[in-house]
Amino acid sequence: MPSGKLLRQIVKIGAESNNEEFFRLVEALIMEERAKKHHLLANDLERILYGERAPGVQPQRRFSYDVPKDKERGLPLLEVREPVRDLGDIVLSDENRSILEEVLLEQSRAEVLASYGLRPISRLLFCGPPGCGKTLAAEVLASELSLELAVIRFDAVISSFLGETAANLRRVFDFLESGHFVALFDEFDAIAKEREDTGDHGELKRVVNSFLQMMDSYRGKSLMIAATNHERLLDKALWRRFDEVMVFEKPNLEQIRNLLTVKLRGVRYELPIEDPAFLNLFKGFTHADIERIIIKAIKTMALKGREFLTPEILEEARKREETRLHLMARL
């Protein structure tokens, strides 16, 4: 089955033909997606197929949620976003891509697994340094599953009031259980540190205990992802609560080449992206660093009126990013 993004593009192009057979096929596809409970994708396909005339479908799809708030400051405890990037926008190690594809397969065949008394993979732990694709992977999962991404805001969840942090977590879990999302607990170590850490007070230990109980009792459909840059700080009991662990690292040479290919789509360039010596110039950078380099280089190319992106322009952007990272490291 093509990705949701590809299906949208196919329907958009085909709808312009006004071919009755094409319309009937897409209508059947929409019914099939609704039967799979992929309502977001079905609504989008219907809107694209019929345009503004689609009954009951708004031109710009937006759902209104009663997002829980922190009682102390009135801040929303999470943010619900519509994902925009899919599998074609991410570069992964072979192992991580295999895990991601397994998650998508099990989630899409949840009814088959249920007939055997089994549940799909629904709890993932993402580990690794910042800028290596953890947040993007969560967005990709949401996009491919035609779900919205719910990002938990720990700046609002963590409260100075005794017991209120655990209460905020309960509100988050209740919200997730009432719907169907890909839920991202980013910077997870903020509330999940090892309980034996003598430097932390008793309230944090109670929060970890509460989180463990909520994880154990959760029965909703949402896919939950916890992401951390400091996996060694996590309480050992938490590791057992996750179905799979994905470790994100800085890209190797093959991944750098794939990343350049993905990020340079639609750009005319004269770059030796098959040359190991050229790829080695980007060794040690994270995925996010390389993306920033490419964006800077494309901006320079456009502003200088150049037709092609050349090694010289890219090298200038690379050096600027390298300088920025060195300055940050000294802070």
mmCIF file of C-alpha atoms in Angstrom:
data_model
loop_
_atom_site.group_PDB
_atom_site.id
_atom_site.type_symbol
_atom_site.label_atom_id
_atom_site.label_comp_id
_atom_site.label_asym_id
_atom_site.label_seq_id
_atom_site.Cartn_x
_atom_site.Cartn_y
_atom_site.Cartn_z
ATOM 1 C CA MET A 1 0.000 0.000 0.000
ATOM 2 C CA PRO A 2 1.443 3.423 -0.945
ATOM 3 C CA SER A 3 2.085 5.919 1.852
ATOM 4 C CA GLY A 4 -0.580 8.438 2.824
ATOM 5 C CA LYS A 5 1.455 11.244 1.252
ATOM 6 C CA LEU A 6 1.726 9.368 -2.048
ATOM 7 C CA LEU A 7 -1.985 8.521 -2.058
ATOM 8 C CA ARG A 8 -2.843 12.195 -1.604
ATOM 9 C CA GLN A 9 -0.641 13.131 -4.564
ATOM 10 C CA ILE A 10 -2.142 10.412 -6.778
ATOM 11 C CA VAL A 11 -5.709 11.471 -5.979
ATOM 12 C CA LYS A 12 -4.870 15.148 -6.513
ATOM 13 C CA ILE A 13 -3.537 14.452 -10.010
ATOM 14 C CA GLY A 14 -6.280 11.993 -10.947
ATOM 15 C CA ALA A 15 -9.125 14.209 -9.726
ATOM 16 C CA GLU A 16 -8.293 16.737 -12.440
ATOM 17 C CA SER A 17 -9.190 14.215 -15.139
ATOM 18 C CA ASN A 18 -12.873 13.967 -14.111
ATOM 19 C CA ASN A 19 -12.732 10.284 -15.027
ATOM 20 C CA GLU A 20 -15.780 8.487 -13.553
ATOM 21 C CA GLU A 21 -13.946 5.181 -13.141
ATOM 22 C CA PHE A 22 -11.132 6.928 -11.236
ATOM 23 C CA PHE A 23 -13.693 8.564 -8.927
ATOM 24 C CA ARG A 24 -15.333 5.201 -8.210
ATOM 25 C CA LEU A 25 -11.965 3.608 -7.392
ATOM 26 C CA VAL A 26 -10.993 6.432 -5.033
ATOM 27 C CA GLU A 27 -14.417 6.296 -3.345
ATOM 28 C CA ALA A 28 -13.831 2.580 -2.716
ATOM 29 C CA LEU A 29 -10.375 3.410 -1.352
ATOM 30 C CA ILE A 30 -11.859 6.029 0.987
ATOM 31 C CA MET A 31 -14.366 3.488 2.312
ATOM 32 C CA GLU A 32 -11.553 0.998 2.860
ATOM 33 C CA GLU A 33 -9.467 3.555 4.777
ATOM 34 C CA ARG A 34 -12.469 4.437 6.959
ATOM 35 C CA ALA A 35 -12.994 0.741 7.696
ATOM 36 C CA LYS A 36 -9.371 0.638 8.894
ATOM 37 C CA LYS A 37 -10.185 3.666 11.102
ATOM 38 C CA HIS A 38 -7.779 5.844 9.078
ATOM 39 C CA HIS A 39 -10.281 8.698 9.275
ATOM 40 C CA LEU A 40 -7.710 11.473 8.849
ATOM 41 C CA LEU A 41 -6.444 10.038 5.564
ATOM 42 C CA ALA A 42 -9.991 9.266 4.377
ATOM 43 C CA ASN A 43 -11.102 12.854 5.073
ATOM 44 C CA ASP A 44 -8.113 14.239 3.190
ATOM 45 C CA LEU A 45 -8.706 11.991 0.162
ATOM 46 C CA GLU A 46 -12.373 12.968 0.115
ATOM 47 C CA ARG A 47 -11.534 16.664 0.269
ATOM 48 C CA ILE A 48 -8.961 16.323 -2.537
ATOM 49 C CA LEU A 49 -11.350 14.290 -4.688
ATOM 50 C CA TYR A 50 -14.368 16.598 -4.347
ATOM 51 C CA GLY A 51 -12.692 19.869 -3.439
ATOM 52 C CA GLU A 52 -14.742 22.391 -1.495
ATOM 53 C CA ARG A 53 -17.958 20.545 -2.354
ATOM 54 C CA ALA A 54 -17.210 17.493 -0.195
ATOM 55 C CA PRO A 55 -20.145 17.222 2.247
ATOM 56 C CA GLY A 56 -19.155 17.798 5.850
ATOM 57 C CA VAL A 57 -15.442 18.149 5.032
ATOM 58 C CA GLN A 58 -13.686 21.427 5.720
ATOM 59 C CA PRO A 59 -11.082 22.733 3.251
ATOM 60 C CA GLN A 60 -8.478 22.865 5.989
ATOM 61 C CA ARG A 61 -8.838 19.901 8.312
ATOM 62 C CA ARG A 62 -8.528 20.838 11.962
ATOM 63 C CA PHE A 63 -9.892 18.951 14.951
ATOM 64 C CA SER A 64 -10.690 20.647 18.211
ATOM 65 C CA TYR A 65 -9.583 18.787 21.313
ATOM 66 C CA ASP A 66 -10.231 19.523 24.949
ATOM 67 C CA VAL A 67 -6.534 19.389 25.769
ATOM 68 C CA PRO A 68 -5.878 18.993 29.518
ATOM 69 C CA LYS A 69 -4.144 21.859 31.286
ATOM 70 C CA ASP A 70 -1.921 22.324 34.284
ATOM 71 C CA LYS A 71 -4.006 23.700 37.165
ATOM 72 C CA GLU A 72 -1.104 25.733 38.558
ATOM 73 C CA ARG A 73 -0.457 27.871 35.451
ATOM 74 C CA GLY A 74 -3.191 26.905 33.002
ATOM 75 C CA LEU A 75 -0.653 25.636 30.432
ATOM 76 C CA PRO A 76 -1.695 22.892 27.977
ATOM 77 C CA LEU A 77 -0.082 19.591 28.939
ATOM 78 C CA LEU A 78 0.352 18.514 25.337
ATOM 79 C CA GLU A 79 0.215 19.820 21.782
ATOM 80 C CA VAL A 80 -1.602 17.989 18.978
ATOM 81 C CA ARG A 81 -0.027 18.398 15.528
ATOM 82 C CA GLU A 82 -0.737 17.104 12.055
ATOM 83 C CA PRO A 83 2.384 15.317 10.730
ATOM 84 C CA VAL A 84 3.750 16.435 7.380
ATOM 85 C CA ARG A 85 6.773 14.159 6.819
ATOM 86 C CA ASP A 86 6.706 10.455 5.927
ATOM 87 C CA LEU A 87 9.100 7.534 5.389
ATOM 88 C CA GLY A 88 10.619 9.193 2.328
ATOM 89 C CA ASP A 89 11.864 12.053 4.495
ATOM 90 C CA ILE A 90 13.900 10.069 7.017
ATOM 91 C CA VAL A 91 17.251 8.270 6.810
ATOM 92 C CA LEU A 92 17.655 5.394 9.261
ATOM 93 C CA SER A 93 20.035 2.575 10.025
ATOM 94 C CA ASP A 94 18.950 -0.782 8.616
ATOM 95 C CA GLU A 95 18.027 -1.980 12.110
ATOM 96 C CA ASN A 96 15.905 1.057 12.930
ATOM 97 C CA ARG A 97 14.146 0.978 9.556
ATOM 98 C CA SER A 98 13.331 -2.687 10.141
ATOM 99 C CA ILE A 99 11.844 -1.883 13.557
ATOM 100 C CA LEU A 100 9.873 1.050 12.151
ATOM 101 C CA GLU A 101 8.439 -1.074 9.337
ATOM 102 C CA GLU A 102 7.536 -3.801 11.824
ATOM 103 C CA VAL A 103 5.675 -1.258 13.973
ATOM 104 C CA LEU A 104 3.751 0.004 10.934
ATOM 105 C CA LEU A 105 2.871 -3.534 9.864
ATOM 106 C CA GLU A 106 1.649 -4.578 13.299
ATOM 107 C CA GLN A 107 -0.321 -1.363 13.805
ATOM 108 C CA SER A 108 -2.002 -1.735 10.400
ATOM 109 C CA ARG A 109 -2.860 -5.391 11.131
ATOM 110 C CA ALA A 110 -3.984 -4.906 14.724
ATOM 111 C CA GLU A 111 -7.272 -6.742 14.110
ATOM 112 C CA VAL A 112 -5.423 -9.832 12.827
ATOM 113 C CA LEU A 113 -3.209 -9.852 15.925
ATOM 114 C CA ALA A 114 -6.251 -9.361 18.178
ATOM 115 C CA SER A 115 -7.826 -12.535 16.747
ATOM 116 C CA TYR A 116 -4.851 -14.393 18.280
ATOM 117 C CA GLY A 117 -5.122 -12.516 21.563
ATOM 118 C CA LEU A 118 -2.094 -10.361 20.718
ATOM 119 C CA ARG A 119 -1.492 -6.603 20.729
ATOM 120 C CA PRO A 120 0.630 -4.685 18.207
ATOM 121 C CA ILE A 121 3.831 -2.945 19.215
ATOM 122 C CA SER A 122 2.575 0.170 20.970
ATOM 123 C CA ARG A 123 5.356 1.352 23.297
ATOM 124 C CA LEU A 124 8.696 2.514 21.897
ATOM 125 C CA LEU A 125 11.777 3.974 23.543
ATOM 126 C CA PHE A 126 13.978 6.211 21.361
ATOM 127 C CA CYS A 127 17.547 6.790 22.641
ATOM 128 C CA GLY A 128 20.490 8.750 21.323
ATOM 129 C CA PRO A 129 22.068 12.201 21.018
ATOM 130 C CA PRO A 130 20.023 15.219 19.927
ATOM 131 C CA GLY A 131 19.600 15.876 16.219
ATOM 132 C CA CYS A 132 19.699 12.223 15.139
ATOM 133 C CA GLY A 133 16.064 11.780 14.132
ATOM 134 C CA LYS A 134 14.076 10.755 17.229
ATOM 135 C CA THR A 135 11.366 13.402 16.894
ATOM 136 C CA LEU A 136 11.261 12.990 13.112
ATOM 137 C CA ALA A 137 10.776 9.221 13.499
ATOM 138 C CA ALA A 138 7.767 9.841 15.744
ATOM 139 C CA GLU A 139 6.297 12.214 13.149
ATOM 140 C CA VAL A 140 6.919 9.681 10.371
ATOM 141 C CA LEU A 141 5.065 6.990 12.325
ATOM 142 C CA ALA A 142 2.124 9.349 12.804
ATOM 143 C CA SER A 143 2.107 10.268 9.111
ATOM 144 C CA GLU A 144 2.294 6.672 7.893
ATOM 145 C CA LEU A 145 -0.477 5.609 10.293
ATOM 146 C CA SER A 146 -2.638 8.638 9.350
ATOM 147 C CA LEU A 147 -2.728 9.724 12.992
ATOM 148 C CA GLU A 148 -2.009 13.027 14.644
ATOM 149 C CA LEU A 149 1.107 13.571 16.743
ATOM 150 C CA ALA A 150 0.515 14.463 20.400
ATOM 151 C CA VAL A 151 3.663 15.973 21.945
ATOM 152 C CA ILE A 152 3.660 15.962 25.745
ATOM 153 C CA ARG A 153 4.968 19.220 27.190
ATOM 154 C CA PHE A 154 7.018 18.435 30.285
ATOM 155 C CA ASP A 155 7.539 22.141 30.973
ATOM 156 C CA ALA A 156 3.821 22.161 31.824
ATOM 157 C CA VAL A 157 3.534 18.636 33.253
ATOM 158 C CA ILE A 158 6.195 19.155 35.942
ATOM 159 C CA SER A 159 4.681 21.200 38.751
ATOM 160 C CA SER A 160 6.085 22.802 41.884
ATOM 161 C CA PHE A 161 3.002 21.664 43.818
ATOM 162 C CA LEU A 162 3.279 18.408 45.755
ATOM 163 C CA GLY A 163 1.508 15.617 43.883
ATOM 164 C CA GLU A 164 0.470 17.811 40.957
ATOM 165 C CA THR A 165 3.023 16.380 38.507
ATOM 166 C CA ALA A 166 1.541 12.892 38.922
ATOM 167 C CA ALA A 167 -1.940 14.381 38.575
ATOM 168 C CA ASN A 168 -0.893 16.072 35.315
ATOM 169 C CA LEU A 169 0.439 12.769 34.017
ATOM 170 C CA ARG A 170 -2.900 11.140 34.833
ATOM 171 C CA ARG A 171 -4.682 13.841 32.789
ATOM 172 C CA VAL A 172 -2.311 13.160 29.872
ATOM 173 C CA PHE A 173 -2.909 9.398 29.985
ATOM 174 C CA ASP A 174 -6.675 9.888 30.223
ATOM 175 C CA PHE A 175 -6.559 12.136 27.156
ATOM 176 C CA LEU A 176 -4.485 9.644 25.174
ATOM 177 C CA GLU A 177 -6.780 6.798 26.168
ATOM 178 C CA SER A 178 -9.813 8.726 24.904
ATOM 179 C CA GLY A 179 -8.430 9.033 21.345
ATOM 180 C CA HIS A 180 -5.967 7.531 18.872
ATOM 181 C CA PHE A 181 -2.643 9.340 18.508
ATOM 182 C CA VAL A 182 1.069 8.843 18.227
ATOM 183 C CA ALA A 183 2.117 10.281 21.597
ATOM 184 C CA LEU A 184 5.667 11.597 22.011
ATOM 185 C CA PHE A 185 7.104 11.956 25.529
ATOM 186 C CA ASP A 186 10.173 13.950 24.503
ATOM 187 C CA GLU A 187 13.053 14.515 26.969
ATOM 188 C CA PHE A 188 11.592 11.589 28.873
ATOM 189 C CA ASP A 189 14.365 11.572 31.470
ATOM 190 C CA ALA A 190 12.799 14.729 32.951
ATOM 191 C CA ILE A 191 10.320 12.535 34.842
ATOM 192 C CA ALA A 192 11.803 9.038 34.583
ATOM 193 C CA LYS A 193 15.140 9.189 36.372
ATOM 194 C CA GLU A 194 16.532 6.260 38.329
ATOM 195 C CA ARG A 195 14.774 6.106 41.708
ATOM 196 C CA GLU A 196 18.002 5.142 43.469
ATOM 197 C CA ASP A 197 19.564 8.500 42.540
ATOM 198 C CA THR A 198 20.366 10.001 45.956
ATOM 199 C CA GLY A 199 20.481 13.488 44.490
ATOM 200 C CA ASP A 200 16.733 13.561 43.802
ATOM 201 C CA HIS A 201 13.986 14.234 46.313
ATOM 202 C CA GLY A 202 11.110 11.937 47.206
ATOM 203 C CA GLU A 203 8.608 13.672 44.929
ATOM 204 C CA LEU A 204 10.455 12.543 41.780
ATOM 205 C CA LYS A 205 10.464 8.951 43.055
ATOM 206 C CA ARG A 206 6.693 9.170 43.524
ATOM 207 C CA VAL A 207 6.331 10.510 39.980
ATOM 208 C CA VAL A 208 8.315 7.572 38.564
ATOM 209 C CA ASN A 209 6.168 5.131 40.560
ATOM 210 C CA SER A 210 3.006 6.827 39.276
ATOM 211 C CA PHE A 211 4.239 6.715 35.679
ATOM 212 C CA LEU A 212 5.000 3.002 35.956
ATOM 213 C CA GLN A 213 1.496 2.328 37.274
ATOM 214 C CA MET A 214 -0.076 4.385 34.484
ATOM 215 C CA MET A 215 1.942 2.564 31.838
ATOM 216 C CA ASP A 216 0.866 -0.789 33.266
ATOM 217 C CA SER A 217 -2.815 0.123 33.420
ATOM 218 C CA TYR A 218 -3.002 1.912 30.051
ATOM 219 C CA ARG A 219 -5.397 0.208 27.621
ATOM 220 C CA GLY A 220 -5.842 2.865 24.924
ATOM 221 C CA LYS A 221 -5.021 2.621 21.215
ATOM 222 C CA SER A 222 -2.458 5.418 21.062
ATOM 223 C CA LEU A 223 1.108 4.504 20.122
ATOM 224 C CA MET A 224 3.367 5.820 22.882
ATOM 225 C CA ILE A 225 6.953 6.894 22.248
ATOM 226 C CA ALA A 226 9.412 8.032 24.901
ATOM 227 C CA ALA A 227 12.530 9.835 23.657
ATOM 228 C CA THR A 228 15.646 10.683 25.630
ATOM 229 C CA ASN A 229 19.185 11.945 25.086
ATOM 230 C CA HIS A 230 20.216 10.467 28.455
ATOM 231 C CA GLU A 231 19.087 6.853 28.514
ATOM 232 C CA ARG A 232 21.527 5.992 31.323
ATOM 233 C CA LEU A 233 19.526 8.193 33.679
ATOM 234 C CA LEU A 234 16.303 6.225 33.179
ATOM 235 C CA ASP A 235 14.945 4.041 35.928
ATOM 236 C CA LYS A 236 15.697 0.388 35.151
ATOM 237 C CA ALA A 237 12.085 -0.665 35.689
ATOM 238 C CA LEU A 238 10.982 1.559 32.811
ATOM 239 C CA TRP A 239 12.965 -0.351 30.202
ATOM 240 C CA ARG A 240 10.750 -3.410 30.672
ATOM 241 C CA ARG A 241 7.645 -1.371 29.839
ATOM 242 C CA PHE A 242 8.686 -0.828 26.209
ATOM 243 C CA ASP A 243 8.104 -3.272 23.369
ATOM 244 C CA GLU A 244 11.063 -2.032 21.322
ATOM 245 C CA VAL A 245 14.082 0.219 21.831
ATOM 246 C CA MET A 246 15.534 2.199 18.926
ATOM 247 C CA VAL A 247 19.013 3.671 19.272
ATOM 248 C CA PHE A 248 19.647 6.731 17.078
ATOM 249 C CA GLU A 249 23.249 7.615 16.284
ATOM 250 C CA LYS A 250 25.157 10.029 14.068
ATOM 251 C CA PRO A 251 25.006 8.908 10.425
ATOM 252 C CA ASN A 252 27.667 6.720 8.849
ATOM 253 C CA LEU A 253 28.937 7.371 5.297
ATOM 254 C CA GLU A 254 26.122 5.450 3.618
ATOM 255 C CA GLN A 255 23.518 7.292 5.664
ATOM 256 C CA ILE A 256 25.207 10.631 4.907
ATOM 257 C CA ARG A 257 24.946 9.864 1.183
ATOM 258 C CA ASN A 258 21.266 8.905 1.573
ATOM 259 C CA LEU A 259 20.616 12.016 3.637
ATOM 260 C CA LEU A 260 22.177 14.274 0.995
ATOM 261 C CA THR A 261 20.099 12.554 -1.695
ATOM 262 C CA VAL A 262 16.870 13.018 0.283
ATOM 263 C CA LYS A 263 17.496 16.632 1.271
ATOM 264 C CA LEU A 264 18.628 17.677 -2.220
ATOM 265 C CA ARG A 265 15.487 16.429 -3.971
ATOM 266 C CA GLY A 266 14.327 19.076 -6.427
ATOM 267 C CA VAL A 267 17.707 20.878 -6.338
ATOM 268 C CA ARG A 268 20.112 20.893 -9.267
ATOM 269 C CA TYR A 269 23.598 20.114 -8.015
ATOM 270 C CA GLU A 270 27.112 19.197 -9.114
ATOM 271 C CA LEU A 271 28.270 17.263 -6.061
ATOM 272 C CA PRO A 272 30.318 14.037 -5.913
ATOM 273 C CA ILE A 273 27.925 12.375 -3.465
ATOM 274 C CA GLU A 274 29.296 8.921 -4.311
ATOM 275 C CA ASP A 275 32.863 9.912 -3.381
ATOM 276 C CA PRO A 276 33.845 8.665 0.129
ATOM 277 C CA ALA A 277 36.302 11.546 0.518
ATOM 278 C CA PHE A 278 33.487 14.047 -0.076
ATOM 279 C CA LEU A 279 31.128 12.210 2.319
ATOM 280 C CA ASN A 280 33.827 12.140 5.000
ATOM 281 C CA LEU A 281 33.594 15.937 5.193
ATOM 282 C CA PHE A 282 30.259 15.422 6.976
ATOM 283 C CA LYS A 283 31.432 12.669 9.355
ATOM 284 C CA GLY A 284 30.669 13.571 12.972
ATOM 285 C CA PHE A 285 27.711 15.804 12.135
ATOM 286 C CA THR A 286 24.209 14.803 13.225
ATOM 287 C CA HIS A 287 21.289 14.450 10.826
ATOM 288 C CA ALA A 288 20.012 17.862 11.928
ATOM 289 C CA ASP A 289 23.452 19.456 11.422
ATOM 290 C CA ILE A 290 23.654 18.145 7.849
ATOM 291 C CA GLU A 291 20.139 19.361 7.113
ATOM 292 C CA ARG A 292 21.083 22.843 8.346
ATOM 293 C CA ILE A 293 24.195 22.792 6.125
ATOM 294 C CA ILE A 294 22.138 21.889 3.071
ATOM 295 C CA ILE A 295 19.515 24.556 3.785
ATOM 296 C CA LYS A 296 22.221 27.217 4.192
ATOM 297 C CA ALA A 297 23.881 26.116 0.945
ATOM 298 C CA ILE A 298 20.611 26.165 -1.014
ATOM 299 C CA LYS A 299 19.836 29.664 0.289
ATOM 300 C CA THR A 300 23.284 30.856 -0.813
ATOM 301 C CA MET A 301 22.818 29.266 -4.242
ATOM 302 C CA ALA A 302 19.422 30.922 -4.668
ATOM 303 C CA LEU A 303 20.513 34.355 -3.463
ATOM 304 C CA LYS A 304 23.585 34.336 -5.711
ATOM 305 C CA GLY A 305 21.500 33.307 -8.695
ATOM 306 C CA ARG A 306 23.444 30.089 -9.243
ATOM 307 C CA GLU A 307 21.848 27.351 -11.337
ATOM 308 C CA PHE A 308 23.637 24.471 -9.603
ATOM 309 C CA LEU A 309 24.674 23.736 -6.047
ATOM 310 C CA THR A 310 28.462 23.296 -6.156
ATOM 311 C CA PRO A 311 30.970 21.772 -3.704
ATOM 312 C CA GLU A 312 32.327 25.247 -2.965
ATOM 313 C CA ILE A 313 28.941 26.556 -1.825
ATOM 314 C CA LEU A 314 28.287 23.466 0.274
ATOM 315 C CA GLU A 315 31.749 23.618 1.847
ATOM 316 C CA GLU A 316 31.191 27.251 2.843
ATOM 317 C CA ALA A 317 27.949 26.260 4.573
ATOM 318 C CA ARG A 318 29.652 23.269 6.218
ATOM 319 C CA LYS A 319 32.394 25.445 7.697
ATOM 320 C CA ARG A 320 29.835 27.916 9.033
ATOM 321 C CA GLU A 321 27.951 25.105 10.752
ATOM 322 C CA GLU A 322 31.194 23.697 12.139
ATOM 323 C CA THR A 323 32.032 27.093 13.631
ATOM 324 C CA ARG A 324 28.550 27.358 15.151
ATOM 325 C CA LEU A 325 28.887 23.945 16.784
ATOM 326 C CA HIS A 326 32.316 24.786 18.214
ATOM 327 C CA LEU A 327 30.930 27.980 19.747
ATOM 328 C CA MET A 328 28.023 26.059 21.273
ATOM 329 C CA ALA A 329 30.396 23.465 22.729
ATOM 330 C CA ARG A 330 32.323 26.201 24.550
ATOM 331 C CA LEU A 331 29.233 27.572 26.288
#
